[in-house]
Coordinates of C-alpha atoms in Angstrom, one line a residue:
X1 CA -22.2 25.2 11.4
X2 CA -23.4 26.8 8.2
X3 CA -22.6 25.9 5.2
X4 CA -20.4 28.8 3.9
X5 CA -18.7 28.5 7.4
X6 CA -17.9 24.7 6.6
X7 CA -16.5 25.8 2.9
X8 CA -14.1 28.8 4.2
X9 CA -13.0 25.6 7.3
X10 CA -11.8 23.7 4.1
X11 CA -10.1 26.6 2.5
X12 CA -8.2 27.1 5.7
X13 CA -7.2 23.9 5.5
X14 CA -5.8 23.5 2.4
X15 CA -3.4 26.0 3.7
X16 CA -2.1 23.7 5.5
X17 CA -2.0 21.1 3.4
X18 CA 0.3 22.4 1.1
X19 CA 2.9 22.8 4.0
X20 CA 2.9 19.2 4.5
X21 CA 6.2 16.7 3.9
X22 CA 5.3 14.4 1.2
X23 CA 6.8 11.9 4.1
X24 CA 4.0 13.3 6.7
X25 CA 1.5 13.0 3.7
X26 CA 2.6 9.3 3.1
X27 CA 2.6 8.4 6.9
X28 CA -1.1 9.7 7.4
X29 CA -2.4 7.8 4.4
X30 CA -1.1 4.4 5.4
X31 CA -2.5 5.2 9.0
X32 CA -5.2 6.1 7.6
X33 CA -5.5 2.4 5.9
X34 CA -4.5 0.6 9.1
X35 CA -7.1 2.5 10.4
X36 CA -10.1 1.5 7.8
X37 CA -9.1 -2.1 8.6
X38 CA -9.1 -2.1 12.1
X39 CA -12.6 0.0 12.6
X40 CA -14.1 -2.6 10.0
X41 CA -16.4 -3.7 12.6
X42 CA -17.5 0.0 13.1
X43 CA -17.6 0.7 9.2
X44 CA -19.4 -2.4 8.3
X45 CA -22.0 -2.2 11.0
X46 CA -22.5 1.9 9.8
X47 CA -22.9 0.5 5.8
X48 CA -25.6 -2.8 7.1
X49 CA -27.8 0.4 8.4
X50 CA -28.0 2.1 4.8
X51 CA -27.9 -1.6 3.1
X52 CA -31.1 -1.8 5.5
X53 CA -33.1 0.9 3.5
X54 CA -32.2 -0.6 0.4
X55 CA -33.5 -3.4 -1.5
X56 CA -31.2 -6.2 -2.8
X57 CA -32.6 -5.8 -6.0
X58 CA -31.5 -2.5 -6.5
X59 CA -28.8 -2.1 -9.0
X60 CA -27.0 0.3 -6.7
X61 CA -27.2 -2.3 -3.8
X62 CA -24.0 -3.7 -4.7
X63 CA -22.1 -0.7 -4.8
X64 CA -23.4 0.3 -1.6
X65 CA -22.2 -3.3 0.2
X66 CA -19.1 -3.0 2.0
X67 CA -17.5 -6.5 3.1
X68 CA -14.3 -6.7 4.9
X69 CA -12.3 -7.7 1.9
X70 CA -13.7 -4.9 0.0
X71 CA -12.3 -2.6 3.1
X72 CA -9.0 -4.3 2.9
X73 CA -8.7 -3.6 -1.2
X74 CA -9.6 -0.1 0.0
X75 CA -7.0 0.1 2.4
X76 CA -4.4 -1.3 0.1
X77 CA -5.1 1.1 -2.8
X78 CA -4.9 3.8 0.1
X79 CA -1.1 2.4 1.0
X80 CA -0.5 2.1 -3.0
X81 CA -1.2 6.0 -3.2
X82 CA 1.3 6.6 -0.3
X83 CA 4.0 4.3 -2.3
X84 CA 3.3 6.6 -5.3
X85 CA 5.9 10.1 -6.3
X86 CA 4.4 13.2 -5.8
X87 CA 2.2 14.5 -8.2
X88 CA 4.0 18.1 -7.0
X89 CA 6.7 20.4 -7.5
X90 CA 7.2 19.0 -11.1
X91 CA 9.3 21.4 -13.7
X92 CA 6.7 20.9 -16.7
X93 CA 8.6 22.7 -18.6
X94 CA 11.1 25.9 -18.0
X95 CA 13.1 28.3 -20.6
X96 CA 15.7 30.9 -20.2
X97 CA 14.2 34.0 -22.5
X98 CA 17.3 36.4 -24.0
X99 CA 16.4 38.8 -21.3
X100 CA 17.5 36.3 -18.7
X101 CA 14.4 36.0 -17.3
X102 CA 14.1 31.9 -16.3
X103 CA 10.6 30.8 -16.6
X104 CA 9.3 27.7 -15.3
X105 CA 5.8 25.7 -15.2
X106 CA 5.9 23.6 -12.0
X107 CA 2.9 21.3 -10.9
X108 CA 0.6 22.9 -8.0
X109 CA -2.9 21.7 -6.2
X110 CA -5.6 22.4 -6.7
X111 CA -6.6 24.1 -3.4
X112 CA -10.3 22.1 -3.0
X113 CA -11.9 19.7 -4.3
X114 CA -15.7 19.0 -4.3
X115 CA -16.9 15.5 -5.2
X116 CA -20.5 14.8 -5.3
X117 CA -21.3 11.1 -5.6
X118 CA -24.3 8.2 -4.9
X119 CA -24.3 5.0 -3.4
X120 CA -20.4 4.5 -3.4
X121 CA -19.1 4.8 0.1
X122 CA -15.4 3.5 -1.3
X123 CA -15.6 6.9 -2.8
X124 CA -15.1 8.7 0.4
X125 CA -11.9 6.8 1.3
X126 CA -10.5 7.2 -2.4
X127 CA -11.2 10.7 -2.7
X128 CA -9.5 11.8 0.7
X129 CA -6.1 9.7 -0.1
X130 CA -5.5 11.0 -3.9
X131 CA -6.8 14.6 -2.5
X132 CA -4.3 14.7 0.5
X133 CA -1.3 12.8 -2.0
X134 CA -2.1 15.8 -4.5
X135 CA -2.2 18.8 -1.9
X136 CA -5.5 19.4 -1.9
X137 CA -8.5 19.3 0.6
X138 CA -11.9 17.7 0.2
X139 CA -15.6 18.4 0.3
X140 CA -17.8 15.2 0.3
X141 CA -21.2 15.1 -0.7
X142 CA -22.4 11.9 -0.6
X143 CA -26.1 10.6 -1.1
X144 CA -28.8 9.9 1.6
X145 CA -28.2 5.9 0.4
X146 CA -24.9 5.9 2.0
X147 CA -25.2 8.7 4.7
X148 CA -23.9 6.0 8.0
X149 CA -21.2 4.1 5.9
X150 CA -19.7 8.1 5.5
X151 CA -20.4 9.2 8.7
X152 CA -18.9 6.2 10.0
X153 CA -15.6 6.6 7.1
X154 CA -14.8 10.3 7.4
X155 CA -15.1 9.9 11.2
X156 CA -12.2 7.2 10.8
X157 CA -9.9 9.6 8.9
X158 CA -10.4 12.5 11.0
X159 CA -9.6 10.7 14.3
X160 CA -6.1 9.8 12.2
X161 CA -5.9 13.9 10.9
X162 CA -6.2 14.6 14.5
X163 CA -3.6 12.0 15.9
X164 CA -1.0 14.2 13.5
X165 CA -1.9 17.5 14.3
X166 CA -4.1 17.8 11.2
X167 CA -6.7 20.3 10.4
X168 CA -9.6 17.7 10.6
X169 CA -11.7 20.2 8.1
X170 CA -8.5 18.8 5.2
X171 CA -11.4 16.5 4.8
X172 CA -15.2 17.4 4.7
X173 CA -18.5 15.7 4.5
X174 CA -21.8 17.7 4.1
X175 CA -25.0 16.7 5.1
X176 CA -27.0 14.4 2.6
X177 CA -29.6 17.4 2.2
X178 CA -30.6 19.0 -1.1
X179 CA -29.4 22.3 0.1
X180 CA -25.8 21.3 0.8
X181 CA -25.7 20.0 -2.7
X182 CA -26.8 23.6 -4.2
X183 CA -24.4 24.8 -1.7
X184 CA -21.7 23.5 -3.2
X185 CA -22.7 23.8 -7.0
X186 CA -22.2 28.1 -6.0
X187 CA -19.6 28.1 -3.5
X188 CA -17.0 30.1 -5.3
X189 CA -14.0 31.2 -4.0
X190 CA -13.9 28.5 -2.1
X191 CA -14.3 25.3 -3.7
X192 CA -11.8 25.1 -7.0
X193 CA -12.7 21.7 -8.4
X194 CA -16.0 20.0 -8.7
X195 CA -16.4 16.7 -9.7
X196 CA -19.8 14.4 -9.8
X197 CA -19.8 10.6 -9.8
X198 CA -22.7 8.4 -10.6
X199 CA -25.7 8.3 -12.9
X200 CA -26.0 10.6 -16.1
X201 CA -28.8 12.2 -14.2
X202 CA -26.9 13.4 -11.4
X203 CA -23.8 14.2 -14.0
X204 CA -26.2 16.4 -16.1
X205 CA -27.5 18.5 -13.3
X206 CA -24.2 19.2 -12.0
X207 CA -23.2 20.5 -15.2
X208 CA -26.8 22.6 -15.7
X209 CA -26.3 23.8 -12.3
X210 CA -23.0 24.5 -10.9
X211 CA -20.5 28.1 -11.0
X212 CA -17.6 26.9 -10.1
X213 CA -15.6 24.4 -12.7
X214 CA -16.5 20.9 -13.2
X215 CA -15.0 17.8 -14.5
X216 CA -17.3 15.1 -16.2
X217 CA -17.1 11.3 -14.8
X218 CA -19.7 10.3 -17.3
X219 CA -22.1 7.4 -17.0
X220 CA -20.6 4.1 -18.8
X221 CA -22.5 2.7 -21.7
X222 CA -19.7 0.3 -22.7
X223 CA -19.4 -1.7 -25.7
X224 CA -17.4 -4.9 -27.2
X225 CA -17.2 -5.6 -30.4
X226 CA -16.9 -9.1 -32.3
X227 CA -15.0 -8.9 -35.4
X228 CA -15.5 -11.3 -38.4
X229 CA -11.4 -12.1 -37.2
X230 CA -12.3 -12.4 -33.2
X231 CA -10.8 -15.0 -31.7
X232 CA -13.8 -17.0 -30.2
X233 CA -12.3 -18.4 -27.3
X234 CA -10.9 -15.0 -26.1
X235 CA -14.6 -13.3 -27.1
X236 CA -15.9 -15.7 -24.8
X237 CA -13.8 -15.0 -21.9
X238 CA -14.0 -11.2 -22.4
X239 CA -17.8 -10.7 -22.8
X240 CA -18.0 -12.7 -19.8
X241 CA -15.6 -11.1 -17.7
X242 CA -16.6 -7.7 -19.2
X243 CA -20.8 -8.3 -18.5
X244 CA -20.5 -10.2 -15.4
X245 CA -17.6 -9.7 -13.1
X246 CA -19.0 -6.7 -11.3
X247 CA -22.2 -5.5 -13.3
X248 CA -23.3 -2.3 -11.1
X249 CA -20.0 -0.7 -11.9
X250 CA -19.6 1.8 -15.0
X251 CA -16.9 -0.4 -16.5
X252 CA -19.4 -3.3 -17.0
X253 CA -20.5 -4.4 -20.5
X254 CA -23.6 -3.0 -21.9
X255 CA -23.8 -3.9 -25.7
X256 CA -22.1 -7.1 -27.7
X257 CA -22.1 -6.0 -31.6
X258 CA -21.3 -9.2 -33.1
X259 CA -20.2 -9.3 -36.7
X260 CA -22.9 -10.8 -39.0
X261 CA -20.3 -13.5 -40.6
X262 CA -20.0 -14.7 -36.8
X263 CA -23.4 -15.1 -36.2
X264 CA -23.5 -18.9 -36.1
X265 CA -21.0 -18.5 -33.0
X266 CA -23.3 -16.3 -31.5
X267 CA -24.5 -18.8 -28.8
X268 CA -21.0 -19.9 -28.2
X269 CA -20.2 -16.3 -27.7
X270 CA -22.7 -16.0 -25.2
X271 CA -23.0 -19.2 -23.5
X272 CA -20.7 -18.2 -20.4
X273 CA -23.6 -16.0 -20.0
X274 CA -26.0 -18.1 -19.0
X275 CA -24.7 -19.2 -15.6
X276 CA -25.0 -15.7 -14.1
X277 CA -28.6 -15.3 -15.6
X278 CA -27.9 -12.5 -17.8
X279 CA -31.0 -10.7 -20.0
X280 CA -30.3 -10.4 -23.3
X281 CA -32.1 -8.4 -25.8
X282 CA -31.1 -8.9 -29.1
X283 CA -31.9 -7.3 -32.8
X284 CA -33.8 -10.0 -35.0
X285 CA -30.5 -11.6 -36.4
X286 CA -28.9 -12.2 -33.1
X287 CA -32.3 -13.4 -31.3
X288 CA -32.4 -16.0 -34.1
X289 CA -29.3 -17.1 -33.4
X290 CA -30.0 -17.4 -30.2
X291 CA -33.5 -18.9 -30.0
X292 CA -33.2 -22.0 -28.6
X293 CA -29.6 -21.9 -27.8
X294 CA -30.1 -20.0 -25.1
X295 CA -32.7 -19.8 -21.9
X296 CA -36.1 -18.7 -23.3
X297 CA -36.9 -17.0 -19.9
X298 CA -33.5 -14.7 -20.7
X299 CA -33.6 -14.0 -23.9
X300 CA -35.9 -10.9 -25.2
X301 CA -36.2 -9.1 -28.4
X302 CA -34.6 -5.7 -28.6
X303 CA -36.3 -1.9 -28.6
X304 CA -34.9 1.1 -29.4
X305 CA -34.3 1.3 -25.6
X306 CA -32.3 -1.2 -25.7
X307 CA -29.0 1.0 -27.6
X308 CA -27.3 3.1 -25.5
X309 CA -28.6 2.1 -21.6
X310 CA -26.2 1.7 -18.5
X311 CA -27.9 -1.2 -17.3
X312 CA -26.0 -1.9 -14.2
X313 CA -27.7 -5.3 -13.8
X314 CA -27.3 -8.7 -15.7
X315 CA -28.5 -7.8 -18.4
X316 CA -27.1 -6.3 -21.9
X317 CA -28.1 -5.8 -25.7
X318 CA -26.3 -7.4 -28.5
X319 CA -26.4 -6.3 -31.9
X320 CA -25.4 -7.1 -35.1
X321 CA -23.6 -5.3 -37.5
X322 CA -21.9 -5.4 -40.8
X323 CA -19.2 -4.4 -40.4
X324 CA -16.1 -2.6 -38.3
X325 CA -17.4 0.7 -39.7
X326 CA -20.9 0.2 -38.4
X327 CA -19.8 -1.0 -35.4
X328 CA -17.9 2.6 -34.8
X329 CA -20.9 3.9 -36.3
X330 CA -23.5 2.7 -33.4
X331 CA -20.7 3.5 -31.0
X332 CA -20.5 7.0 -32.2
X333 CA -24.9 7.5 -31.7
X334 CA -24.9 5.3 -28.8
X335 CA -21.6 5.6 -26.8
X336 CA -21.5 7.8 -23.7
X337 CA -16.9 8.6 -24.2
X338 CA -16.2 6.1 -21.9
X339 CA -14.6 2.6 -22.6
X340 CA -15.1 0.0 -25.5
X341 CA -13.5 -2.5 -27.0
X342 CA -12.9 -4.6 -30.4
X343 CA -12.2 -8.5 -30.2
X344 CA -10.5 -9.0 -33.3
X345 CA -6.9 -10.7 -35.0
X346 CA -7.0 -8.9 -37.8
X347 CA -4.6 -5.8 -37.5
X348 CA -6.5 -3.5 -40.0
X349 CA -9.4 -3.8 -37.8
X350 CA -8.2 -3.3 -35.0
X351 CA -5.9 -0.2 -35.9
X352 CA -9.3 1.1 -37.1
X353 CA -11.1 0.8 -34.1
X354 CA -8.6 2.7 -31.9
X355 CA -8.2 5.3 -34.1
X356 CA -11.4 6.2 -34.7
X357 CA -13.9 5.4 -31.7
X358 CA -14.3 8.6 -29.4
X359 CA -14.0 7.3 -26.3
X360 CA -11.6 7.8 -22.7
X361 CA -10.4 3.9 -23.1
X362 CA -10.3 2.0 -26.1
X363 CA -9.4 -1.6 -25.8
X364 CA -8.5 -4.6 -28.2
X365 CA -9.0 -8.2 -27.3
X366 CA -9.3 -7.2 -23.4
X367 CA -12.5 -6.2 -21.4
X368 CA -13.6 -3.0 -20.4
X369 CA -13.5 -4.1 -16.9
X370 CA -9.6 -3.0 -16.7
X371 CA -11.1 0.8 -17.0
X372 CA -10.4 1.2 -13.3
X373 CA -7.1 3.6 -11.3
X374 CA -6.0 0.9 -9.5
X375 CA -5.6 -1.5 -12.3
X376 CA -3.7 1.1 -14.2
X377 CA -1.1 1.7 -11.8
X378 CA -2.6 4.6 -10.3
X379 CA -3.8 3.2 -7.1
X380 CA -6.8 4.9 -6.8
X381 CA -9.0 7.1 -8.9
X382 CA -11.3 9.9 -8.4
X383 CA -13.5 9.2 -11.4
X384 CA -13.6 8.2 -14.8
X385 CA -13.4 11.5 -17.1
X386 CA -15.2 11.0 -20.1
X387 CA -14.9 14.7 -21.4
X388 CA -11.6 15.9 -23.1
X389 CA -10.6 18.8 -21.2
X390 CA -7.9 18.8 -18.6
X391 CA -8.1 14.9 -17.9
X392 CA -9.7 12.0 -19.8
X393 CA -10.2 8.2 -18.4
X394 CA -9.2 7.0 -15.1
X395 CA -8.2 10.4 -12.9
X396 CA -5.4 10.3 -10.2
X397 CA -2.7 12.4 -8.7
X398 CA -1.2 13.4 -12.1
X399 CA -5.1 14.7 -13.2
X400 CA -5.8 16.3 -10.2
X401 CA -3.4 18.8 -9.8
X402 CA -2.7 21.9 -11.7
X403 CA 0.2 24.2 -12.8
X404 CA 1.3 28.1 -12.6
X405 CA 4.3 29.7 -14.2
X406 CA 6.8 31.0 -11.9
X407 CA 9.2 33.5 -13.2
X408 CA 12.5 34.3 -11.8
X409 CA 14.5 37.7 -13.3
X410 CA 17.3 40.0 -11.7
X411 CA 15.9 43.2 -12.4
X412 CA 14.5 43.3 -16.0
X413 CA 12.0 45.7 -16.8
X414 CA 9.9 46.0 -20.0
X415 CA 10.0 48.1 -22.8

């Protein structure tokens, strides 16, 4: 099938997705979960062939890896999004104008959605449930890295589409060639939504390259900062949990800006580190600190390369700084909009901090890691939006629908 054949499928689809019962949608999605964790076997034997081509080493390698717990979180977040209200229908807001006309702005889909994305084939699953919970259909484009564990997925949820009666083209997956993606960068009038997820490479051609509207999920370059009033048995736990609980994700910790009247709590500060063999490249002050408080064969000095890279490994920079203002200050240059935090008591600090960094998720005294759908009572998210148009932060049904006016009268004409 070509390619334009395959969009104008999906547009015909999304027909009939918006004549769906929200208690048909609801049914589908929690077969589609029971689904995912019966043909486990099938999925997981799909996602060994890509991990095959892949080398351990590889920072994406982990985000690749399916396990069967990691199919059963999927599925759960899948029967979350079933459990949640309709994004739909909504009255956003509606007036009565003297004429009598009654005007009303009531939540709508979007019609399709494109999402382009790497090495994440939990992507494919997410996508489809908030898309068929918020009326819309889907267009997949995954990368060649995960091209079996998405065969082997969308396979999975059209056999349940089918089951219901179900235009199986509600949910689309285009081939892992080049062309598709230019494909879908122009295909106009049929494709209302595009969203990329993955590195600021693949983020930054989208945006250079595509006609139709796009939403940002920016590359995380995530920061925590140590006030001179941090608490140092939370800072511990945070920078820890932050750097090391999953570090390919774009949640994970990437710079520690430690106060310079903390210095001498440094390698406390860091210690935790050290059992999951994180790299640390540190500014003079900090690798002084450091030197011989923590492994010599993990401990580097800092470049200017160092400031403002997603490492997606264990590894991270830490800086010091003078202050809180600084601190917002190397945010600001180094930053990429998308989560950081402050580990501070006192309120003054703190209150500056949120206000003033730019970013989608600002914490205080928690780790970045919560920067997730799911852990904000969402169930599942498309992305992390780290631009400030339409949606910002952790996007799921409520950012991925739309609105028109509708406009009821009895007659009136104007003057």
């Amino acid at each position: 099938m070509e390619l334009n054949d395959i969009f104008k499928s999906v547009k015909s689809a999304s027909k009939g997705v918006l004549k769906l019962s929200e208690e048909r949608v609801n049914k589908v999605l929690c077969a589609v979960a029971d689904a995912a964790v019966e043909c486990a076997p099938e999925i997981l034997a799909a996602n060994n062939e890509d991990l095959a081509r892949m080398s351990p080493d590889d920072p994406k390698y982990d985000r690749l890896r399916l396990t069967k717990e990691r199919i059963e979180a999927i599925a759960a977040d899948m029967r979350k999004v079933a459990s949640l209200p309709s994004p739909l229908g909504r009255i956003l807001k509606e007036n009565t104008l003297p004429n009598g006309l009654h005007i009303s702005r009531v939540s709508v889909p979007f019609g399709v959605i494109g999402v382009i994305y790497e090495a994440r084939p939990n992507v494919s699953f997410d996508v489809f449930a908030l898309c068929l919970k918020a009326g819309s259909a889907c267009v997949l484009k995954g990368g060649s890295d995960a091209e079996m564990s998405n065969k082997a997925i969308v396979k999975v949820i059209r056999s349940v589409l089918a089951g219901y009666g179900i235009d199986i083209h509600t949910v689309e997956l285009l081939p892992v060639e080049r062309e598709a993606t230019a494909a879908l960068l122009n295909a106009r009038g049929y494709v209302d939504l595009l969203i990329p997820r993955g590195s600021s490479n693949l983020i930054n051609y989208v945006r250079s390259n595509a006609t139709i509207p796009v939403i940002e999920t920016g590359a995380g370059v995530c920061h925590t900062y140590f006030d001179a009033s941090g608490n140092l048995e939370k800072g511990m736990a945070i920078v820890n949990n932050a750097k090391t609980r999953r570090v390919s994700v774009c949640n994970a910790l990437d710079c520690l800006l430690v106060n310079t009247a903390r210095l001498g709590e440094l390698a406390a500060l860091c210690a935790p580190l050290q059992s999951s063999n994180v790299k640390i490249y540190a500014d003079e002050a900090a690798y002084g600190a450091l030197s011989g408080n923590y492994p010599a064969s993990l401990l580097f000095r800092a470049t200017a390369d160092s400031y403002g890279t997603e490492f997606l490994s264990y590894a991270m920079a830490v800086k010091t700084v003078a202050s809180v203002d600084e601190a917002i200050a190397h945010i600001s240059e180094y930053g990429s909009g998308h989560s950081e935090c402050i580990i501070a008591e006192e309120e003054a600090a703190v209150n500056a901090f949120t206000l003033l960094v730019d970013a989608a998720c600002v914490y205080a005294n928690a780790p970045t890691s919560f920067t997730d759908g799911a852990q904000f009572g969402l169930g599942a998210e498309i992305g992390i939006s780290t631009q400030k148009l339409h949606a910002r932060g952790p996007m799921a049904l409520d950012e991925i629908v739309t609105y028109k006016w509708i406009i009821k009268g009895n007659g009136q004409v104007r003057g």
